[in-house]
Coordinates of C-alpha atoms and ligand atoms in Angstrom, one line a residue:
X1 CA 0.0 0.0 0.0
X2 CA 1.2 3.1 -1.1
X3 CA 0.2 5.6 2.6
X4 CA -0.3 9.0 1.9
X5 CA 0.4 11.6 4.9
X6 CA -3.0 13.7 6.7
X7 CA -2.1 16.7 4.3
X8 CA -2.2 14.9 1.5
X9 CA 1.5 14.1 0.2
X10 CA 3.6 11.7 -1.0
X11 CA 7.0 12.5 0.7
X12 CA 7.5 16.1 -1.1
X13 CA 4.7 16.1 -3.2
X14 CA 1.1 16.3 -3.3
X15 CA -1.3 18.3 -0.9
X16 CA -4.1 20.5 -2.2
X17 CA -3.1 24.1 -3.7
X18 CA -6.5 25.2 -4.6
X19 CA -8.6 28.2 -4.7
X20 CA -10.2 29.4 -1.7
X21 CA -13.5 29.0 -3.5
X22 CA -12.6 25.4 -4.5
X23 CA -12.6 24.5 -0.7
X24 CA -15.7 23.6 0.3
X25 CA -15.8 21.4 -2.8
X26 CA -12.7 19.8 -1.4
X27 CA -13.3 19.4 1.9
X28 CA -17.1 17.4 1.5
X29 CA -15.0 15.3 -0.4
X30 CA -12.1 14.6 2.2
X31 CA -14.4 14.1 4.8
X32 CA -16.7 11.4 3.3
X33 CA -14.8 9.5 1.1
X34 CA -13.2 7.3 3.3
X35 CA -16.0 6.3 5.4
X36 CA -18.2 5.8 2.7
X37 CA -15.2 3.8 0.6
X38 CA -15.0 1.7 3.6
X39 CA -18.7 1.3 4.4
X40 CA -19.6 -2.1 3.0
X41 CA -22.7 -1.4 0.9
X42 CA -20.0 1.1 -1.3
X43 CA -17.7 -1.7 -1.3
X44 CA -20.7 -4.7 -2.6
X45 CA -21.7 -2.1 -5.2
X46 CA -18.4 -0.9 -6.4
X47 CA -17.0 -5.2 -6.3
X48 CA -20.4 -6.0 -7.9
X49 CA -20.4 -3.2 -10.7
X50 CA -16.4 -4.5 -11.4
X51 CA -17.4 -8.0 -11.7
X52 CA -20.8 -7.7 -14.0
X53 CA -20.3 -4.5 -15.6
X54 CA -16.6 -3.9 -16.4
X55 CA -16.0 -7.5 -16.8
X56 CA -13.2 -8.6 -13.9
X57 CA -10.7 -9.9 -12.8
X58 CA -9.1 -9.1 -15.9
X59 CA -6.8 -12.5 -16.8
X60 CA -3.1 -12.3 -16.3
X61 CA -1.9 -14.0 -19.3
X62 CA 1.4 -15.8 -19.8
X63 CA 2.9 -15.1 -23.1
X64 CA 4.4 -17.6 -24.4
X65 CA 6.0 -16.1 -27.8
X66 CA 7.5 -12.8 -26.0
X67 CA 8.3 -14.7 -23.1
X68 CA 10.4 -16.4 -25.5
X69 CA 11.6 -13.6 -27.3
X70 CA 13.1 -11.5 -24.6
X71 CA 14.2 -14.5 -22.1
X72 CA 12.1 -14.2 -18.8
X73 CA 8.6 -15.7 -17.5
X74 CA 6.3 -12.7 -19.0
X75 CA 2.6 -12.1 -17.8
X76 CA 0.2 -9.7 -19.2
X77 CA -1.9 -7.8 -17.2
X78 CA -5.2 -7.8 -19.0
X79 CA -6.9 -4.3 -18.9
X80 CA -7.6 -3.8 -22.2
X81 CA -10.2 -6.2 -21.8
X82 CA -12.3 -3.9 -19.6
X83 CA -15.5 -2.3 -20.5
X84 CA -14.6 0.6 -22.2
X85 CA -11.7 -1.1 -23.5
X86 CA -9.2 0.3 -20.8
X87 CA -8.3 0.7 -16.8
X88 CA -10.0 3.7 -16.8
X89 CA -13.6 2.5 -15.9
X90 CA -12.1 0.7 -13.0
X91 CA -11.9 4.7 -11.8
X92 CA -14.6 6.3 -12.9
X93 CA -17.1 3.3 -11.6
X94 CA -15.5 4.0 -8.3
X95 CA -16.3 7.5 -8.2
X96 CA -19.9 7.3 -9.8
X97 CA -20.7 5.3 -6.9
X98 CA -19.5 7.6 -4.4
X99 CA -21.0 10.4 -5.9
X100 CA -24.3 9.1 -5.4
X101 CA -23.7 8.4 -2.3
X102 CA -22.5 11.9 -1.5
X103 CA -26.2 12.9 -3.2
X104 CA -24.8 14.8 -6.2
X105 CA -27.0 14.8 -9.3
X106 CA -24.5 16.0 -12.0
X107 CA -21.0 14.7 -13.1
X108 CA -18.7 16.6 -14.6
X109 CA -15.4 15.5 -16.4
X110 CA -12.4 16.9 -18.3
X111 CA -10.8 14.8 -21.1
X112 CA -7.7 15.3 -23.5
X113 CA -7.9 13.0 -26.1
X114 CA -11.5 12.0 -25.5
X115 CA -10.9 7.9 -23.7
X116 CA -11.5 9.8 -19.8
X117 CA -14.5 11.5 -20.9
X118 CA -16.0 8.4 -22.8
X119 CA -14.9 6.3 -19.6
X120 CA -16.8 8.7 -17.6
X121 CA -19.8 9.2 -19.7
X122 CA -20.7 5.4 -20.1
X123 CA -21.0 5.4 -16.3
X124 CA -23.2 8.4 -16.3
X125 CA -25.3 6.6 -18.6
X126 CA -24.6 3.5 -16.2
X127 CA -26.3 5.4 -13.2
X128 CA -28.9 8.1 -15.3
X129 CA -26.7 11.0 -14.5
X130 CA -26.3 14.1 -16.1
X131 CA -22.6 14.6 -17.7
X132 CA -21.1 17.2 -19.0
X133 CA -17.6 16.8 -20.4
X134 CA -15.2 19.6 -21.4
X135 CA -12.5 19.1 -24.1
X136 CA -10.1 21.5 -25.6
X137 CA -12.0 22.9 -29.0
X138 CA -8.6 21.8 -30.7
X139 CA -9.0 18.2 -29.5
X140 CA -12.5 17.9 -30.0
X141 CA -11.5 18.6 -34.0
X142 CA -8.5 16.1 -33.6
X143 CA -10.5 13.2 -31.8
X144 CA -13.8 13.0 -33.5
X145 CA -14.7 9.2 -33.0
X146 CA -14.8 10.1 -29.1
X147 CA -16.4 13.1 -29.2
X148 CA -19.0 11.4 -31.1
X149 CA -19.0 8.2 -28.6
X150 CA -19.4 10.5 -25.8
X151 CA -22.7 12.1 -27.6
X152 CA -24.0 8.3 -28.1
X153 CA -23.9 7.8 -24.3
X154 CA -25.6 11.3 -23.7
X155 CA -23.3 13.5 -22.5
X156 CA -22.8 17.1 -23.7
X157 CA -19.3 18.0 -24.7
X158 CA -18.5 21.3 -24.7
X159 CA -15.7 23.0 -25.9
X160 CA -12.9 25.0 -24.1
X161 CA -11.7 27.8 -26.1
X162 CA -9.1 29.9 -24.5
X163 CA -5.6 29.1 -24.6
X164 CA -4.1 26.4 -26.0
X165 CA -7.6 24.5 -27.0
X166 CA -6.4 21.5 -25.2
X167 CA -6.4 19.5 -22.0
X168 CA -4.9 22.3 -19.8
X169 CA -8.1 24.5 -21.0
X170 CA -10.3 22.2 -20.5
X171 CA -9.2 21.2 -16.6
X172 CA -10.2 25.2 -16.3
X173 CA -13.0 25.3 -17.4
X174 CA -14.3 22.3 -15.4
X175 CA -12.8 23.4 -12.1
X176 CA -14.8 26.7 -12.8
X177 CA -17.9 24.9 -13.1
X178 CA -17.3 23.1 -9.8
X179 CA -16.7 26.3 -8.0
X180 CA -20.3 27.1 -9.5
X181 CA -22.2 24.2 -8.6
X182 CA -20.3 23.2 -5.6
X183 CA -23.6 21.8 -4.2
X184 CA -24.9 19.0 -6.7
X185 CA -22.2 18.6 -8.9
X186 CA -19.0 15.8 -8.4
X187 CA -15.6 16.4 -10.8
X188 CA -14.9 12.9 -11.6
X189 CA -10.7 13.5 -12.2
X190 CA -9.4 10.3 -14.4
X191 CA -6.1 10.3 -13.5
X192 CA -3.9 9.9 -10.3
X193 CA -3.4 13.8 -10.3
X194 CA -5.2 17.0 -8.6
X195 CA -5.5 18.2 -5.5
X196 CA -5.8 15.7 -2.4
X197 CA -7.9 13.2 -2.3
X198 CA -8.2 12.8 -5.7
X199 CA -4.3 11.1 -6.3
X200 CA -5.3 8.9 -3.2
X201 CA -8.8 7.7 -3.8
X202 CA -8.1 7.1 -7.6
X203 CA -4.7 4.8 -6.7
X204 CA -7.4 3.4 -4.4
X205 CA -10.0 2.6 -7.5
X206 CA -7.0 1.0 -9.7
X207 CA -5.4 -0.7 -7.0
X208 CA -8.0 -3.9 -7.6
X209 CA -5.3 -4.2 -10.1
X210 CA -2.3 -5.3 -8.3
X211 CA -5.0 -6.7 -5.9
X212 CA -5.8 -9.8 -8.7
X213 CA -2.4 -9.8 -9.7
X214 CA -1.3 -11.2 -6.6
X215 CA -3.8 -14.3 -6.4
X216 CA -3.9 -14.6 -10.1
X217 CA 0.3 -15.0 -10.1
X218 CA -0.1 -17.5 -6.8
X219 CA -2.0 -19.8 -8.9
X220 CA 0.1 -19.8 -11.4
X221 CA 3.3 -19.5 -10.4
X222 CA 3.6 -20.1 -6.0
X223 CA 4.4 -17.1 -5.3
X224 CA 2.3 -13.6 -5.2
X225 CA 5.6 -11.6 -6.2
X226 CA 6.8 -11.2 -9.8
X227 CA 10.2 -9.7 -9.7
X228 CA 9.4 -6.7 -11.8
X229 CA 6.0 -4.8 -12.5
X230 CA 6.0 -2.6 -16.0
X231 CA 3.5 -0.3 -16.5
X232 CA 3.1 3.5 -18.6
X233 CA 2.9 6.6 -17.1
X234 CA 0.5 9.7 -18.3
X235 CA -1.1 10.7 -14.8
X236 CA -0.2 7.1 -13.6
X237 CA -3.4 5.9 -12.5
X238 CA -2.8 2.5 -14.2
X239 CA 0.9 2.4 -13.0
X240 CA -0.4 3.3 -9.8
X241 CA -2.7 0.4 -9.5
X242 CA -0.7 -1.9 -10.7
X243 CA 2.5 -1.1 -8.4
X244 CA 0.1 -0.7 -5.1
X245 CA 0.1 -3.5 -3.2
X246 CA 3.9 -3.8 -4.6
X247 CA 4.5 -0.8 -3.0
X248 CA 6.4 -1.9 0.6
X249 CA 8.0 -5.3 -0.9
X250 CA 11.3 -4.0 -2.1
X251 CA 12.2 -7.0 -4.4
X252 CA 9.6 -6.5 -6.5
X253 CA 11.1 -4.0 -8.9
X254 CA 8.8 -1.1 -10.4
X255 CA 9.5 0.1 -13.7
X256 CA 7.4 3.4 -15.0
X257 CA 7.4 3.8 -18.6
X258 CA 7.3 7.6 -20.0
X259 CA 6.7 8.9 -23.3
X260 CA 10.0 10.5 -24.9
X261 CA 8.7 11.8 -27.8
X262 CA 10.6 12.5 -30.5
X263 CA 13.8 12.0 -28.2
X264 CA 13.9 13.7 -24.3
X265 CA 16.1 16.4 -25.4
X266 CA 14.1 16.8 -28.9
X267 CA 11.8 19.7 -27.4
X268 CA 8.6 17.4 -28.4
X269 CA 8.5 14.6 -25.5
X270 CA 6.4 14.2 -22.5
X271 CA 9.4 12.4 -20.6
X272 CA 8.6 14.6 -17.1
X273 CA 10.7 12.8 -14.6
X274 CA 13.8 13.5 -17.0
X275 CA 12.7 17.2 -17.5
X276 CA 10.9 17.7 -14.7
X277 CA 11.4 19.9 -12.3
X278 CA 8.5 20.8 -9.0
X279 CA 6.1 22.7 -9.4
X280 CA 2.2 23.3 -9.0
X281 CA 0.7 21.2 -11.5
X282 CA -3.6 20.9 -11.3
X283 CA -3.7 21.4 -7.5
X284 CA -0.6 19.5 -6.4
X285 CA 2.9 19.7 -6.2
X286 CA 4.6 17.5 -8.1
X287 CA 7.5 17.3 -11.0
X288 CA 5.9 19.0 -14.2
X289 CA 8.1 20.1 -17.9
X290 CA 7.9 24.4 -17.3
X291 CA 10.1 26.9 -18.0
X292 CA 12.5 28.7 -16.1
X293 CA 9.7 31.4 -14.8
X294 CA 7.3 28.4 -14.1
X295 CA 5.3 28.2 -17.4
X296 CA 4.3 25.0 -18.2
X297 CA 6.0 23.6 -21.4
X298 CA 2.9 22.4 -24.0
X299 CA 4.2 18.1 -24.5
X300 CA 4.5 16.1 -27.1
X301 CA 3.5 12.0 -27.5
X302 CA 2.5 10.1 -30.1
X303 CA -0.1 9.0 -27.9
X304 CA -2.5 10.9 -26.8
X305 CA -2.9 9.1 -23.1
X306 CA 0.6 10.1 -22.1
X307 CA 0.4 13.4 -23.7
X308 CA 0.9 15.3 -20.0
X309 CA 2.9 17.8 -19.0
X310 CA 3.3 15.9 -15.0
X311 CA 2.9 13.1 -13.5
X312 CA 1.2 12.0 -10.2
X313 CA 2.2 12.9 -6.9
X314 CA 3.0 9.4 -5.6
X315 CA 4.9 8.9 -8.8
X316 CA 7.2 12.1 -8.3
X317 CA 7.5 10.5 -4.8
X318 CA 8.9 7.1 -6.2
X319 CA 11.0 8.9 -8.9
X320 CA 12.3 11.1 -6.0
X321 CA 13.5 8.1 -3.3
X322 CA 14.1 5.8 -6.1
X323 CA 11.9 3.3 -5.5
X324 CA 10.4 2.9 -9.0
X325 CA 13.0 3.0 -11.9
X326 CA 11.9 5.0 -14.6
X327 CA 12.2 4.7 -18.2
X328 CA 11.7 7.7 -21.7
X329 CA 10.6 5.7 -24.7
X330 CA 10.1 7.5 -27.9
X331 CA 7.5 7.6 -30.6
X332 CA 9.2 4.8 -32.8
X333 CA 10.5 2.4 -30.3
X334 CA 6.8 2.4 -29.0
X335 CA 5.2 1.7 -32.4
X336 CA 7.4 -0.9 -33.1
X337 CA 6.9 -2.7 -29.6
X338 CA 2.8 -2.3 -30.9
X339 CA 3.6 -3.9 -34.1
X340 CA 5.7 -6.6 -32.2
X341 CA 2.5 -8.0 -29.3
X342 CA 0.4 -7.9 -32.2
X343 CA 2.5 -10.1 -34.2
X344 CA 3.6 -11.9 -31.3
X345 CA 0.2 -12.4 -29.6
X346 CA -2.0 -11.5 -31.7
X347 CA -3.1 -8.4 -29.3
X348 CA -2.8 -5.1 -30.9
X349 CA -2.2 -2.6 -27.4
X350 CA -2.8 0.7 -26.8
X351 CA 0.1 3.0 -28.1
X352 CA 0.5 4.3 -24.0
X353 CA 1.1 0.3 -23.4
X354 CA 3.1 -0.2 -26.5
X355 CA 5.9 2.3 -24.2
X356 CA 6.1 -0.4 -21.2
X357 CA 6.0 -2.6 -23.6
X358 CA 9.2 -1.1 -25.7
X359 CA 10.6 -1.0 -21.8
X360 CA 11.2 -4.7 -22.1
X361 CA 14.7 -3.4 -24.3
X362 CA 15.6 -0.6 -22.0
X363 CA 15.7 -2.4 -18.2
X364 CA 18.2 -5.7 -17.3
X365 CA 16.7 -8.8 -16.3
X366 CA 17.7 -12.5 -15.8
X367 CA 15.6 -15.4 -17.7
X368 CA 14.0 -16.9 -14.3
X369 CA 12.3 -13.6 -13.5
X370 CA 9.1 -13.3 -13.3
X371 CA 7.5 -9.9 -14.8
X372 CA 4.2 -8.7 -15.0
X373 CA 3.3 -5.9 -17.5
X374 CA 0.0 -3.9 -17.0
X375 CA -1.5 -3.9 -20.7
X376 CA -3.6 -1.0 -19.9
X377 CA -5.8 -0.4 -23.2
X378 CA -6.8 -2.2 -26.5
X379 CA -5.5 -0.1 -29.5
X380 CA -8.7 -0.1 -31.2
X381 CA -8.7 3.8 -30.8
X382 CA -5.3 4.0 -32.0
X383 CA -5.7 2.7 -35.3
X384 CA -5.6 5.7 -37.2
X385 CA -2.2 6.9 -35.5
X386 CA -1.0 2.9 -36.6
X387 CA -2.2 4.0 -40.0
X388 CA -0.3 6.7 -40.5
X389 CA 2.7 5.4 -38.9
X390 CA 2.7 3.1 -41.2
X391 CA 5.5 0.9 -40.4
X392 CA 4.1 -2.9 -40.4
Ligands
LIG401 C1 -5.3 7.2 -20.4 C2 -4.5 6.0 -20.7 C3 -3.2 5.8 -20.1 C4 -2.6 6.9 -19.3 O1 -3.2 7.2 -18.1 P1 -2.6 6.8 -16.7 O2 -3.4 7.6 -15.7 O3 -1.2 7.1 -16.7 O4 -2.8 5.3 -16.6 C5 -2.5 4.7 -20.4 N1 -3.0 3.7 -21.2 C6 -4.3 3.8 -21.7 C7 -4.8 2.7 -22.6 C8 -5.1 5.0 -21.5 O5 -6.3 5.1 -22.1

């Protein structure tokens, strides 16, 4: 378990650095969500909902061809099988729940590249609550299929126009809606980022992650400890459930993919533990890319999901003592490593998983380890970026 302190943070990082007016938004939250994640009608909902709804446990999969390839016992953790199609669900079906609970009767959600806001408007539609879903006007030209799926499940999208169009804008604009409606209105955050608790309680959400792992590896293999977990990082919410309960077991080695871009000194990358440096980053401190006089430094990925200018709180923590090792992959390497599971295993990822899976080539290893990498999305949505890659 990964224990965050009373104030929020994760050694050096974390907390809430929020607008006044954003407090008593805040504070509801702090004070109920623990009692009500712990009551036991949450948790029969929330484990009910997981099993029937988004489809778990999720298989861990031995594979055999790329275990063979790179020289080591290789699992795969199977996300992308997940209603929706990715971990995310496992979040946002946590938080619909608890908004209920808490009595509100709208959600409201910010998404870059559209997979968040779809996550969170199927489970709006789940539970016959209103949804409104802000997205960068830029991105809602760039990601049209989501836009569209998110209009299917009857939520409105609307469009954040200042600034850079994008994610950044759109974050904004949703926190200013909150601080207008601070009475019947929940901000369901899809990452392990923002202001505390949202790191804390969405690591909570994803943790059923490394929760399965553990039986699912006893069964297969004796023991409930691979030797290294792989997983991306955008926010870090799947990395963050799927090191959890690896957290205080030092010989299980953690290994956080980034996205590197074009290359980490290329100017286009979204490698923010190497170019990181703290700062305040949507209500937390953590390492974010910025300029000298604190600006924050627009990123580049070739996919979208790890297209972030930070990371997590509790991930800046584990850069920070060392406890996770942490790895830049660029564009190429991680369209390759696609094109490679697919051929290999006849699974096409996610281009986000494709990094931890290009990881395999950038970490040491011995042949009788045991390593468990979190496949955290399908690449069904990424089939027009593998189009115009073009390289298979
Ligand atoms: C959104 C997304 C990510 C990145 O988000 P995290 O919070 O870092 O997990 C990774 N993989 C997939 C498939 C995604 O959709």
């Amino acid at each position: 378990m990964i224990k965050v302190d009373e104030k929020g943070f994760y050694g050096k990082f974390g907390g809430a650095y929020i607008p006044e007016m954003l407090y008593p938004n805040i504070e509801e939250l702090k004070e109920n969500y623990e009692q009500l994640m712990a009551s036991e009608e949450f948790q029969k909902e929330f484990r009910s909902l997981l099993k029937d709804y988004v489809g778990r446990p999720t298989p861990l999969y031995f594979a055999t061809r790329l275990s063979e390839k790179y020289g080591a016992k290789i699992y795969l953790k199977r996300e992308d099988l997940c209603h929706t199609g990715a971990h995310k669900v496992n979040n946002t079906v946590g938080q619909i729940i608890l908004a209920k609970k808490l009595g509100k009767k709208r959600i409201i959600a910010e998404t870059g590249a559209g997979q968040h806001g779809v996550a969170t408007a199927t489970v709006c539609a789940l539970m016959g609550m209103e949804c409104t879903v802000f997205m960068g006007a830029l991105d809602i030209q760039r990601q049209r299929p989501n836009v569209e799926r998110m209009k299917i499940l009857g939520a409105k999208v609307v469009p954040a126009t200042s600034g850079s169009q994008t994610l950044k804008d759109a974050t904004n604009e949703a926190m200013r809606q909150w601080i207008n409606n601070p009475v019947d209105t929940h901000y369901i955050i899809g990452s392990v980022v923002g202001p505390h608790p949202y790191p804390e309680m969405v690591a909570r959400f994803q943790s059923v992650i490394s929760e399965e792992i553990k039986w699912q590896l006893k069964e297969k293999e004796k023991t409930e400890n691979p030797d290294i977990v792989i997983a991306c990082v955008g926010g870090g919410s799947n990395a963050a459930g799927a090191f959890y309960h690896y957290y205080n077991i030092p010989q299980v080695r953690l290994v956080a993919a980034e996205a590197a871009g074009l290359g980490v000194s290329s100017g286009k990358s979204a490698a923010t533990t190497a170019l990181g440096t703290p700062g305040i980053l949507h209500g937390s401190k953590t390492l974010l890319m910025q300029t000298e006089d604190g600006q924050v430094v627009e990123p580049h990925s070739i996919s979208a999901g790890l297209d972030y200018p930070g990371i997590g709180p509790v991930h800046a923590h584990l850069f920070d003592t060392g406890r996770a090792e942490f790895v830049a992959v660029e564009d190429e390497d991680a369209m390759k490593a696609g094109i490679e599971l697919s051929r290999l295993e006849g699974i096409i990822p996610a281009i986000e998983t494709a990094h931890a899976l290009h990881s395999l080539q950038m970490i040491e290893y011995k042949k009788e380890d045991i390593i468990v990498i979190n496949l955290s999305g399908r690449g069904d949505k990424d089939l027009d970026t593998y189009i115009k890659w073009g390289g298979y």
